[in-house]
Amino acid sequence: MDWEALRTFAVVCRANTMSAAARELGVNQTTIARRIARLEETTGFPVLLRRDGQMRPTLRAQSLLKTARAMEAEVSTLLEANGTLSEKVARPEISGVVRVAGVDVIFENCIAPRLGELTSNHPSLCVELIGGNRNLSLPQRETDIALRLARPQTGAFHIRKIGVMEYGIYGPAGMDDPTTAPWVDLDDAFADKPEQIWLNRHFPNRHTISRSNRGSIMATMACSANAFALLPRCLGDRLAGLTRKPDIEPEGREIWLLIHQDMRHVPRVRVVAEWVSDVLIGNPAIKSV
């Protein structure tokens, strides 16, 4: 049995689409189709069918899928077994694309500035950092790893709490009274967020002169207008035009790292997840747990 074809079959069943499987394996869809065709030629029967836009194993291929998954898990276990194994077995090069979805402020101020550390060690690895307000779906394979500011209540995820993203009140140097100063706030669409609830509770009568939906834009506006702003410390501590008021300690936000259970042992996903965790845990603006 062709191991590459069998492994590809397992990945397609896990990823549900040819395109997602191609991205996970770091190859094109033509290669995926060729390997599946080779497997079907070997077995003598179809191994995949399309249902509701997703690829599923055929009834006859169910036992084959169990074998493929068992072999995949065994290979992963062998490669992770212990340090002496690396002396006997050459570890495969980490390659392919890993997509990480999360919060802009974490990517811009924590992850992106240190990306070179990862790519220098794994030059064949391509990391996509997808920011924005929309949570990309792990189950639908829109992303491989997700950083969330709240623990998900449902889903077949491997979940790890990284730490707490600390916040601070920032304002112009020499301006010590936030109650009489102008403010730059988050857009009203974020009024239900924990940091905004805290801000409204402690500074209910603040004078808001501007709003934005991005922390980096808020910081620029606050610097320009000599205004106060509630900002994550990973952003605020990097600013030259604003200073943090050390006597005010806002509530922080928990950071959770999520990986789909089926993806957690994929080498390139595991490498990126571990690197992201290490970067965030080592950041002084993120409180460890």
PDB file of C-alpha atoms in Angstrom:
ATOM      1  CA  MET A   1       0.000   0.000   0.000  1.00  0.00           C
ATOM      2  CA  ASP A   2       1.317   3.448  -0.976  1.00  0.00           C
ATOM      3  CA  TRP A   3       1.850   5.332   2.305  1.00  0.00           C
ATOM      4  CA  GLU A   4       1.577   8.802   0.715  1.00  0.00           C
ATOM      5  CA  ALA A   5      -1.707   7.851  -0.921  1.00  0.00           C
ATOM      6  CA  LEU A   6      -3.038   6.362   2.312  1.00  0.00           C
ATOM      7  CA  ARG A   7      -1.971   9.401   4.323  1.00  0.00           C
ATOM      8  CA  THR A   8      -3.545  11.729   1.763  1.00  0.00           C
ATOM      9  CA  PHE A   9      -6.804   9.791   2.032  1.00  0.00           C
ATOM     10  CA  ALA A  10      -6.806  10.288   5.816  1.00  0.00           C
ATOM     11  CA  VAL A  11      -6.119  14.005   5.470  1.00  0.00           C
ATOM     12  CA  VAL A  12      -8.889  14.520   2.885  1.00  0.00           C
ATOM     13  CA  CYS A  13     -11.364  12.782   5.197  1.00  0.00           C
ATOM     14  CA  ARG A  14     -10.227  14.970   8.075  1.00  0.00           C
ATOM     15  CA  ALA A  15     -10.159  18.237   6.116  1.00  0.00           C
ATOM     16  CA  ASN A  16     -13.392  17.450   4.220  1.00  0.00           C
ATOM     17  CA  THR A  17     -12.244  19.129   0.990  1.00  0.00           C
ATOM     18  CA  MET A  18      -9.467  18.599  -1.540  1.00  0.00           C
ATOM     19  CA  SER A  19      -8.342  22.229  -1.235  1.00  0.00           C
ATOM     20  CA  ALA A  20      -8.048  22.078   2.562  1.00  0.00           C
ATOM     21  CA  ALA A  21      -6.147  18.787   2.323  1.00  0.00           C
ATOM     22  CA  ALA A  22      -3.791  20.289  -0.253  1.00  0.00           C
ATOM     23  CA  ARG A  23      -3.076  23.212   2.067  1.00  0.00           C
ATOM     24  CA  GLU A  24      -2.450  20.906   5.017  1.00  0.00           C
ATOM     25  CA  LEU A  25      -0.050  18.722   3.036  1.00  0.00           C
ATOM     26  CA  GLY A  26       1.611  21.627   1.261  1.00  0.00           C
ATOM     27  CA  VAL A  27       0.833  20.336  -2.250  1.00  0.00           C
ATOM     28  CA  ASN A  28      -1.607  21.263  -5.013  1.00  0.00           C
ATOM     29  CA  GLN A  29      -5.027  19.725  -5.600  1.00  0.00           C
ATOM     30  CA  THR A  30      -3.802  17.877  -8.686  1.00  0.00           C
ATOM     31  CA  THR A  31      -1.355  15.953  -6.496  1.00  0.00           C
ATOM     32  CA  ILE A  32      -4.148  15.142  -4.048  1.00  0.00           C
ATOM     33  CA  ALA A  33      -6.368  13.829  -6.832  1.00  0.00           C
ATOM     34  CA  ARG A  34      -3.516  11.779  -8.292  1.00  0.00           C
ATOM     35  CA  ARG A  35      -2.755  10.127  -4.949  1.00  0.00           C
ATOM     36  CA  ILE A  36      -6.419   9.293  -4.348  1.00  0.00           C
ATOM     37  CA  ALA A  37      -6.657   7.808  -7.841  1.00  0.00           C
ATOM     38  CA  ARG A  38      -3.572   5.711  -7.103  1.00  0.00           C
ATOM     39  CA  LEU A  39      -5.138   4.463  -3.878  1.00  0.00           C
ATOM     40  CA  GLU A  40      -8.384   3.538  -5.650  1.00  0.00           C
ATOM     41  CA  GLU A  41      -6.411   1.688  -8.295  1.00  0.00           C
ATOM     42  CA  THR A  42      -4.647  -0.293  -5.570  1.00  0.00           C
ATOM     43  CA  THR A  43      -7.804  -1.111  -3.601  1.00  0.00           C
ATOM     44  CA  GLY A  44     -10.027  -1.671  -6.604  1.00  0.00           C
ATOM     45  CA  PHE A  45     -12.914   0.441  -5.289  1.00  0.00           C
ATOM     46  CA  PRO A  46     -13.819   4.140  -4.809  1.00  0.00           C
ATOM     47  CA  VAL A  47     -12.648   5.523  -1.467  1.00  0.00           C
ATOM     48  CA  LEU A  48     -14.301   8.970  -1.515  1.00  0.00           C
ATOM     49  CA  LEU A  49     -17.692  10.441  -2.286  1.00  0.00           C
ATOM     50  CA  ARG A  50     -18.913  14.029  -2.253  1.00  0.00           C
ATOM     51  CA  ARG A  51     -21.851  14.808   0.032  1.00  0.00           C
ATOM     52  CA  ASP A  52     -23.152  18.298   0.844  1.00  0.00           C
ATOM     53  CA  GLY A  53     -20.030  19.819  -0.670  1.00  0.00           C
ATOM     54  CA  GLN A  54     -17.674  17.764   1.487  1.00  0.00           C
ATOM     55  CA  MET A  55     -15.580  14.695   0.812  1.00  0.00           C
ATOM     56  CA  ARG A  56     -16.529  11.591   2.823  1.00  0.00           C
ATOM     57  CA  PRO A  57     -15.160   8.040   2.842  1.00  0.00           C
ATOM     58  CA  THR A  58     -17.277   5.486   1.025  1.00  0.00           C
ATOM     59  CA  LEU A  59     -18.798   2.648   3.009  1.00  0.00           C
ATOM     60  CA  ARG A  60     -16.205   0.187   1.708  1.00  0.00           C
ATOM     61  CA  ALA A  61     -13.397   2.595   2.649  1.00  0.00           C
ATOM     62  CA  GLN A  62     -14.408   2.961   6.316  1.00  0.00           C
ATOM     63  CA  SER A  63     -12.051   0.235   7.505  1.00  0.00           C
ATOM     64  CA  LEU A  64      -9.298   1.625   5.256  1.00  0.00           C
ATOM     65  CA  LEU A  65      -9.718   5.022   6.923  1.00  0.00           C
ATOM     66  CA  LYS A  66      -9.303   3.462  10.372  1.00  0.00           C
ATOM     67  CA  THR A  67      -6.068   1.860   9.200  1.00  0.00           C
ATOM     68  CA  ALA A  68      -4.829   5.123   7.680  1.00  0.00           C
ATOM     69  CA  ARG A  69      -5.551   7.084  10.853  1.00  0.00           C
ATOM     70  CA  ALA A  70      -3.890   4.468  13.017  1.00  0.00           C
ATOM     71  CA  MET A  71      -0.782   4.526  10.838  1.00  0.00           C
ATOM     72  CA  GLU A  72      -0.734   8.337  10.858  1.00  0.00           C
ATOM     73  CA  ALA A  73      -0.972   8.416  14.650  1.00  0.00           C
ATOM     74  CA  GLU A  74       1.728   5.747  14.980  1.00  0.00           C
ATOM     75  CA  VAL A  75       4.158   7.661  12.787  1.00  0.00           C
ATOM     76  CA  SER A  76       3.493  10.856  14.752  1.00  0.00           C
ATOM     77  CA  THR A  77       4.032   9.036  18.049  1.00  0.00           C
ATOM     78  CA  LEU A  78       7.296   7.520  16.828  1.00  0.00           C
ATOM     79  CA  LEU A  79       8.631  10.902  15.754  1.00  0.00           C
ATOM     80  CA  GLU A  80       7.734  12.431  19.116  1.00  0.00           C
ATOM     81  CA  ALA A  81       8.786   9.452  21.229  1.00  0.00           C
ATOM     82  CA  ASN A  82      12.025  10.735  22.774  1.00  0.00           C
ATOM     83  CA  GLY A  83      15.154  12.701  22.103  1.00  0.00           C
ATOM     84  CA  THR A  84      17.232   9.692  21.096  1.00  0.00           C
ATOM     85  CA  LEU A  85      14.908   8.979  18.197  1.00  0.00           C
ATOM     86  CA  SER A  86      16.177  12.055  16.371  1.00  0.00           C
ATOM     87  CA  GLU A  87      19.589  10.414  16.254  1.00  0.00           C
ATOM     88  CA  LYS A  88      18.163   7.392  14.467  1.00  0.00           C
ATOM     89  CA  VAL A  89      15.423   8.820  12.284  1.00  0.00           C
ATOM     90  CA  ALA A  90      15.761  11.980  10.210  1.00  0.00           C
ATOM     91  CA  ARG A  91      12.811  14.170  11.034  1.00  0.00           C
ATOM     92  CA  PRO A  92      10.923  15.439   7.983  1.00  0.00           C
ATOM     93  CA  GLU A  93      11.324  19.092   7.070  1.00  0.00           C
ATOM     94  CA  ILE A  94       8.508  21.256   8.410  1.00  0.00           C
ATOM     95  CA  SER A  95       6.819  22.722   5.361  1.00  0.00           C
ATOM     96  CA  GLY A  96       3.479  23.885   4.044  1.00  0.00           C
ATOM     97  CA  VAL A  97       0.994  26.576   5.030  1.00  0.00           C
ATOM     98  CA  VAL A  98      -0.376  27.165   8.534  1.00  0.00           C
ATOM     99  CA  ARG A  99      -3.151  29.714   8.959  1.00  0.00           C
ATOM    100  CA  VAL A 100      -3.563  31.447  12.316  1.00  0.00           C
ATOM    101  CA  ALA A 101      -6.666  33.550  12.971  1.00  0.00           C
ATOM    102  CA  GLY A 102      -6.886  35.980  15.829  1.00  0.00           C
ATOM    103  CA  VAL A 103      -7.005  39.503  17.159  1.00  0.00           C
ATOM    104  CA  ASP A 104      -5.221  42.254  15.257  1.00  0.00           C
ATOM    105  CA  VAL A 105      -3.564  43.796  18.303  1.00  0.00           C
ATOM    106  CA  ILE A 106      -1.928  40.493  19.275  1.00  0.00           C
ATOM    107  CA  PHE A 107      -0.673  39.835  15.763  1.00  0.00           C
ATOM    108  CA  GLU A 108       0.614  43.373  15.208  1.00  0.00           C
ATOM    109  CA  ASN A 109       2.384  43.795  18.550  1.00  0.00           C
ATOM    110  CA  CYS A 110       3.299  40.294  19.724  1.00  0.00           C
ATOM    111  CA  ILE A 111       3.418  37.743  16.901  1.00  0.00           C
ATOM    112  CA  ALA A 112       4.420  39.591  13.708  1.00  0.00           C
ATOM    113  CA  PRO A 113       7.497  41.347  15.187  1.00  0.00           C
ATOM    114  CA  ARG A 114       9.020  37.957  16.036  1.00  0.00           C
ATOM    115  CA  LEU A 115       7.988  35.967  12.970  1.00  0.00           C
ATOM    116  CA  GLY A 116      11.576  35.856  11.729  1.00  0.00           C
ATOM    117  CA  GLU A 117      12.517  33.567  14.614  1.00  0.00           C
ATOM    118  CA  LEU A 118      10.139  30.919  13.303  1.00  0.00           C
ATOM    119  CA  THR A 119      10.825  31.259   9.584  1.00  0.00           C
ATOM    120  CA  SER A 120      14.595  31.220  10.061  1.00  0.00           C
ATOM    121  CA  ASN A 121      14.291  27.826  11.748  1.00  0.00           C
ATOM    122  CA  HIS A 122      11.723  26.524   9.250  1.00  0.00           C
ATOM    123  CA  PRO A 123      12.318  28.245   5.887  1.00  0.00           C
ATOM    124  CA  SER A 124       9.848  25.970   4.073  1.00  0.00           C
ATOM    125  CA  LEU A 125       7.027  26.979   6.380  1.00  0.00           C
ATOM    126  CA  CYS A 126       4.504  29.634   5.371  1.00  0.00           C
ATOM    127  CA  VAL A 127       2.504  31.249   8.179  1.00  0.00           C
ATOM    128  CA  GLU A 128      -0.651  33.219   7.421  1.00  0.00           C
ATOM    129  CA  LEU A 129      -1.787  35.636  10.144  1.00  0.00           C
ATOM    130  CA  ILE A 130      -5.468  36.456   9.593  1.00  0.00           C
ATOM    131  CA  GLY A 131      -6.706  39.303  11.779  1.00  0.00           C
ATOM    132  CA  GLY A 132     -10.094  40.955  11.864  1.00  0.00           C
ATOM    133  CA  ASN A 133     -13.246  40.878  13.898  1.00  0.00           C
ATOM    134  CA  ARG A 134     -14.781  37.772  12.325  1.00  0.00           C
ATOM    135  CA  ASN A 135     -13.890  34.505  14.019  1.00  0.00           C
ATOM    136  CA  LEU A 136     -12.813  32.112  11.272  1.00  0.00           C
ATOM    137  CA  SER A 137     -14.119  28.588  11.755  1.00  0.00           C
ATOM    138  CA  LEU A 138     -11.851  25.741  12.850  1.00  0.00           C
ATOM    139  CA  PRO A 139     -14.414  22.986  12.078  1.00  0.00           C
ATOM    140  CA  GLN A 140     -14.924  24.344   8.545  1.00  0.00           C
ATOM    141  CA  ARG A 141     -11.127  24.459   7.993  1.00  0.00           C
ATOM    142  CA  GLU A 142     -11.050  28.234   7.499  1.00  0.00           C
ATOM    143  CA  THR A 143      -8.062  28.299   9.834  1.00  0.00           C
ATOM    144  CA  ASP A 144      -5.674  25.820  11.472  1.00  0.00           C
ATOM    145  CA  ILE A 145      -5.066  27.667  14.743  1.00  0.00           C
ATOM    146  CA  ALA A 146      -7.210  30.298  16.426  1.00  0.00           C
ATOM    147  CA  LEU A 147      -6.478  32.796  19.180  1.00  0.00           C
ATOM    148  CA  ARG A 148      -9.600  33.821  21.072  1.00  0.00           C
ATOM    149  CA  LEU A 149     -10.250  36.283  23.903  1.00  0.00           C
ATOM    150  CA  ALA A 150     -12.924  34.013  25.373  1.00  0.00           C
ATOM    151  CA  ARG A 151     -13.115  30.268  25.909  1.00  0.00           C
ATOM    152  CA  PRO A 152     -15.451  28.595  23.383  1.00  0.00           C
ATOM    153  CA  GLN A 153     -18.340  26.724  24.940  1.00  0.00           C
ATOM    154  CA  THR A 154     -18.660  24.072  22.236  1.00  0.00           C
ATOM    155  CA  GLY A 155     -16.499  22.384  19.612  1.00  0.00           C
ATOM    156  CA  ALA A 156     -14.040  19.488  19.242  1.00  0.00           C
ATOM    157  CA  PHE A 157     -10.972  21.583  20.008  1.00  0.00           C
ATOM    158  CA  HIS A 158      -7.679  21.147  21.764  1.00  0.00           C
ATOM    159  CA  ILE A 159      -7.798  24.229  23.997  1.00  0.00           C
ATOM    160  CA  ARG A 160      -5.044  25.900  25.964  1.00  0.00           C
ATOM    161  CA  LYS A 161      -5.254  29.027  28.101  1.00  0.00           C
ATOM    162  CA  ILE A 162      -2.163  31.081  27.260  1.00  0.00           C
ATOM    163  CA  GLY A 163      -2.528  33.918  29.767  1.00  0.00           C
ATOM    164  CA  VAL A 164      -4.265  37.238  30.337  1.00  0.00           C
ATOM    165  CA  MET A 165      -3.813  40.201  28.007  1.00  0.00           C
ATOM    166  CA  GLU A 166      -3.389  43.146  30.346  1.00  0.00           C
ATOM    167  CA  TYR A 167      -4.867  46.589  29.682  1.00  0.00           C
ATOM    168  CA  GLY A 168      -3.876  50.083  30.721  1.00  0.00           C
ATOM    169  CA  ILE A 169      -5.165  53.636  30.661  1.00  0.00           C
ATOM    170  CA  TYR A 170      -2.905  55.732  28.428  1.00  0.00           C
ATOM    171  CA  GLY A 171      -2.761  59.480  28.066  1.00  0.00           C
ATOM    172  CA  PRO A 172      -0.439  62.395  27.301  1.00  0.00           C
ATOM    173  CA  ALA A 173       2.500  62.908  29.636  1.00  0.00           C
ATOM    174  CA  GLY A 174       1.683  65.476  32.301  1.00  0.00           C
ATOM    175  CA  MET A 175      -2.090  65.014  31.974  1.00  0.00           C
ATOM    176  CA  ASP A 176      -3.012  63.076  35.094  1.00  0.00           C
ATOM    177  CA  ASP A 177      -6.793  63.417  35.402  1.00  0.00           C
ATOM    178  CA  PRO A 178      -8.694  61.174  32.951  1.00  0.00           C
ATOM    179  CA  THR A 179     -12.052  62.418  34.232  1.00  0.00           C
ATOM    180  CA  THR A 180     -11.586  65.888  32.715  1.00  0.00           C
ATOM    181  CA  ALA A 181      -9.629  64.915  29.599  1.00  0.00           C
ATOM    182  CA  PRO A 182     -10.910  63.910  26.130  1.00  0.00           C
ATOM    183  CA  TRP A 183     -11.115  60.200  25.287  1.00  0.00           C
ATOM    184  CA  VAL A 184     -10.833  57.994  22.231  1.00  0.00           C
ATOM    185  CA  ASP A 185     -13.062  54.918  22.560  1.00  0.00           C
ATOM    186  CA  LEU A 186     -13.839  51.676  20.831  1.00  0.00           C
ATOM    187  CA  ASP A 187     -16.763  51.705  18.450  1.00  0.00           C
ATOM    188  CA  ASP A 188     -20.202  51.215  20.040  1.00  0.00           C
ATOM    189  CA  ALA A 189     -20.370  47.764  18.442  1.00  0.00           C
ATOM    190  CA  PHE A 190     -17.897  46.643  21.136  1.00  0.00           C
ATOM    191  CA  ALA A 191     -19.922  47.966  24.068  1.00  0.00           C
ATOM    192  CA  ASP A 192     -20.521  44.437  25.371  1.00  0.00           C
ATOM    193  CA  LYS A 193     -16.817  43.579  25.583  1.00  0.00           C
ATOM    194  CA  PRO A 194     -15.417  43.143  29.114  1.00  0.00           C
ATOM    195  CA  GLU A 195     -12.892  45.963  28.755  1.00  0.00           C
ATOM    196  CA  GLN A 196     -15.594  48.405  27.633  1.00  0.00           C
ATOM    197  CA  ILE A 197     -17.916  47.340  30.438  1.00  0.00           C
ATOM    198  CA  TRP A 198     -15.082  48.015  32.917  1.00  0.00           C
ATOM    199  CA  LEU A 199     -14.386  51.406  31.318  1.00  0.00           C
ATOM    200  CA  ASN A 200     -18.043  52.452  31.426  1.00  0.00           C
ATOM    201  CA  ARG A 201     -18.253  51.427  35.060  1.00  0.00           C
ATOM    202  CA  HIS A 202     -15.158  53.365  36.172  1.00  0.00           C
ATOM    203  CA  PHE A 203     -15.376  56.377  33.830  1.00  0.00           C
ATOM    204  CA  PRO A 204     -19.089  56.730  33.039  1.00  0.00           C
ATOM    205  CA  ASN A 205     -18.962  60.478  32.343  1.00  0.00           C
ATOM    206  CA  ARG A 206     -15.846  60.628  30.178  1.00  0.00           C
ATOM    207  CA  HIS A 207     -15.847  63.006  27.211  1.00  0.00           C
ATOM    208  CA  THR A 208     -15.453  60.882  24.056  1.00  0.00           C
ATOM    209  CA  ILE A 209     -14.215  62.827  21.045  1.00  0.00           C
ATOM    210  CA  SER A 210     -13.632  59.928  18.641  1.00  0.00           C
ATOM    211  CA  ARG A 211     -14.126  56.195  18.153  1.00  0.00           C
ATOM    212  CA  SER A 212     -12.616  53.363  16.116  1.00  0.00           C
ATOM    213  CA  ASN A 213     -12.898  49.598  15.776  1.00  0.00           C
ATOM    214  CA  ARG A 214      -9.098  49.047  15.882  1.00  0.00           C
ATOM    215  CA  GLY A 215      -6.739  49.527  18.800  1.00  0.00           C
ATOM    216  CA  SER A 216      -3.885  50.714  16.585  1.00  0.00           C
ATOM    217  CA  ILE A 217      -6.107  53.425  15.077  1.00  0.00           C
ATOM    218  CA  MET A 218      -7.322  54.451  18.533  1.00  0.00           C
ATOM    219  CA  ALA A 219      -3.717  54.814  19.681  1.00  0.00           C
ATOM    220  CA  THR A 220      -2.833  57.055  16.726  1.00  0.00           C
ATOM    221  CA  MET A 221      -5.900  59.234  17.279  1.00  0.00           C
ATOM    222  CA  ALA A 222      -5.197  59.541  21.012  1.00  0.00           C
ATOM    223  CA  CYS A 223      -1.627  60.634  20.324  1.00  0.00           C
ATOM    224  CA  SER A 224      -2.797  63.203  17.799  1.00  0.00           C
ATOM    225  CA  ALA A 225      -5.631  64.616  19.957  1.00  0.00           C
ATOM    226  CA  ASN A 226      -3.856  64.489  23.352  1.00  0.00           C
ATOM    227  CA  ALA A 227      -6.585  62.165  24.534  1.00  0.00           C
ATOM    228  CA  PHE A 228      -6.870  59.176  26.839  1.00  0.00           C
ATOM    229  CA  ALA A 229      -7.588  55.633  25.653  1.00  0.00           C
ATOM    230  CA  LEU A 230      -7.997  52.175  27.149  1.00  0.00           C
ATOM    231  CA  LEU A 231      -5.494  49.991  25.286  1.00  0.00           C
ATOM    232  CA  PRO A 232      -3.922  46.542  25.584  1.00  0.00           C
ATOM    233  CA  ARG A 233      -0.508  46.937  27.177  1.00  0.00           C
ATOM    234  CA  CYS A 234       1.148  45.018  24.344  1.00  0.00           C
ATOM    235  CA  LEU A 235       0.154  48.014  22.175  1.00  0.00           C
ATOM    236  CA  GLY A 236       0.210  50.890  24.642  1.00  0.00           C
ATOM    237  CA  ASP A 237       3.612  50.135  26.119  1.00  0.00           C
ATOM    238  CA  ARG A 238       5.151  50.441  22.647  1.00  0.00           C
ATOM    239  CA  LEU A 239       3.819  53.971  22.072  1.00  0.00           C
ATOM    240  CA  ALA A 240       6.107  56.973  22.298  1.00  0.00           C
ATOM    241  CA  GLY A 241       3.341  59.591  22.514  1.00  0.00           C
ATOM    242  CA  LEU A 242       1.329  58.199  25.423  1.00  0.00           C
ATOM    243  CA  THR A 243       2.139  57.053  28.956  1.00  0.00           C
ATOM    244  CA  ARG A 244       0.338  54.493  31.090  1.00  0.00           C
ATOM    245  CA  LYS A 245      -1.274  55.582  34.333  1.00  0.00           C
ATOM    246  CA  PRO A 246       0.193  52.999  36.760  1.00  0.00           C
ATOM    247  CA  ASP A 247      -2.340  53.678  39.523  1.00  0.00           C
ATOM    248  CA  ILE A 248      -5.218  52.399  37.334  1.00  0.00           C
ATOM    249  CA  GLU A 249      -5.373  48.662  36.600  1.00  0.00           C
ATOM    250  CA  PRO A 250      -8.195  47.669  34.222  1.00  0.00           C
ATOM    251  CA  GLU A 251      -9.413  44.091  33.946  1.00  0.00           C
ATOM    252  CA  GLY A 252      -7.614  41.956  31.376  1.00  0.00           C
ATOM    253  CA  ARG A 253      -8.810  39.500  28.742  1.00  0.00           C
ATOM    254  CA  GLU A 254      -8.010  35.793  28.725  1.00  0.00           C
ATOM    255  CA  ILE A 255      -6.179  34.478  25.657  1.00  0.00           C
ATOM    256  CA  TRP A 256      -7.088  30.970  24.478  1.00  0.00           C
ATOM    257  CA  LEU A 257      -5.323  28.964  21.787  1.00  0.00           C
ATOM    258  CA  LEU A 258      -7.508  26.539  19.837  1.00  0.00           C
ATOM    259  CA  ILE A 259      -6.599  23.714  17.470  1.00  0.00           C
ATOM    260  CA  HIS A 260      -9.031  21.227  15.973  1.00  0.00           C
ATOM    261  CA  GLN A 261      -8.520  17.818  17.590  1.00  0.00           C
ATOM    262  CA  ASP A 262      -7.743  16.235  14.212  1.00  0.00           C
ATOM    263  CA  MET A 263      -5.005  18.782  13.473  1.00  0.00           C
ATOM    264  CA  ARG A 264      -3.092  18.954  16.736  1.00  0.00           C
ATOM    265  CA  HIS A 265      -0.581  16.218  15.758  1.00  0.00           C
ATOM    266  CA  VAL A 266       0.130  17.579  12.271  1.00  0.00           C
ATOM    267  CA  PRO A 267       3.831  18.541  12.580  1.00  0.00           C
ATOM    268  CA  ARG A 268       3.689  22.000  11.022  1.00  0.00           C
ATOM    269  CA  VAL A 269       0.557  22.947  12.999  1.00  0.00           C
ATOM    270  CA  ARG A 270       2.136  21.703  16.211  1.00  0.00           C
ATOM    271  CA  VAL A 271       5.340  23.665  15.551  1.00  0.00           C
ATOM    272  CA  VAL A 272       3.482  26.928  14.882  1.00  0.00           C
ATOM    273  CA  ALA A 273       1.149  26.448  17.864  1.00  0.00           C
ATOM    274  CA  GLU A 274       4.085  25.874  20.210  1.00  0.00           C
ATOM    275  CA  TRP A 275       5.916  28.900  18.833  1.00  0.00           C
ATOM    276  CA  VAL A 276       2.856  31.163  19.191  1.00  0.00           C
ATOM    277  CA  SER A 277       2.391  29.957  22.773  1.00  0.00           C
ATOM    278  CA  ASP A 278       6.033  30.607  23.649  1.00  0.00           C
ATOM    279  CA  VAL A 279       5.954  34.104  22.132  1.00  0.00           C
ATOM    280  CA  LEU A 280       2.832  35.103  24.054  1.00  0.00           C
ATOM    281  CA  ILE A 281       3.891  33.531  27.350  1.00  0.00           C
ATOM    282  CA  GLY A 282       7.199  35.393  27.148  1.00  0.00           C
ATOM    283  CA  ASN A 283       5.567  38.778  26.493  1.00  0.00           C
ATOM    284  CA  PRO A 284       5.693  41.063  29.585  1.00  0.00           C
ATOM    285  CA  ALA A 285       2.306  42.580  28.696  1.00  0.00           C
ATOM    286  CA  ILE A 286       0.621  39.165  28.996  1.00  0.00           C
ATOM    287  CA  LYS A 287       0.187  37.760  32.479  1.00  0.00           C
ATOM    288  CA  SER A 288       1.002  34.051  32.670  1.00  0.00           C
ATOM    289  CA  VAL A 289      -1.399  31.586  34.273  1.00  0.00           C
TER     290      VAL A 289
END
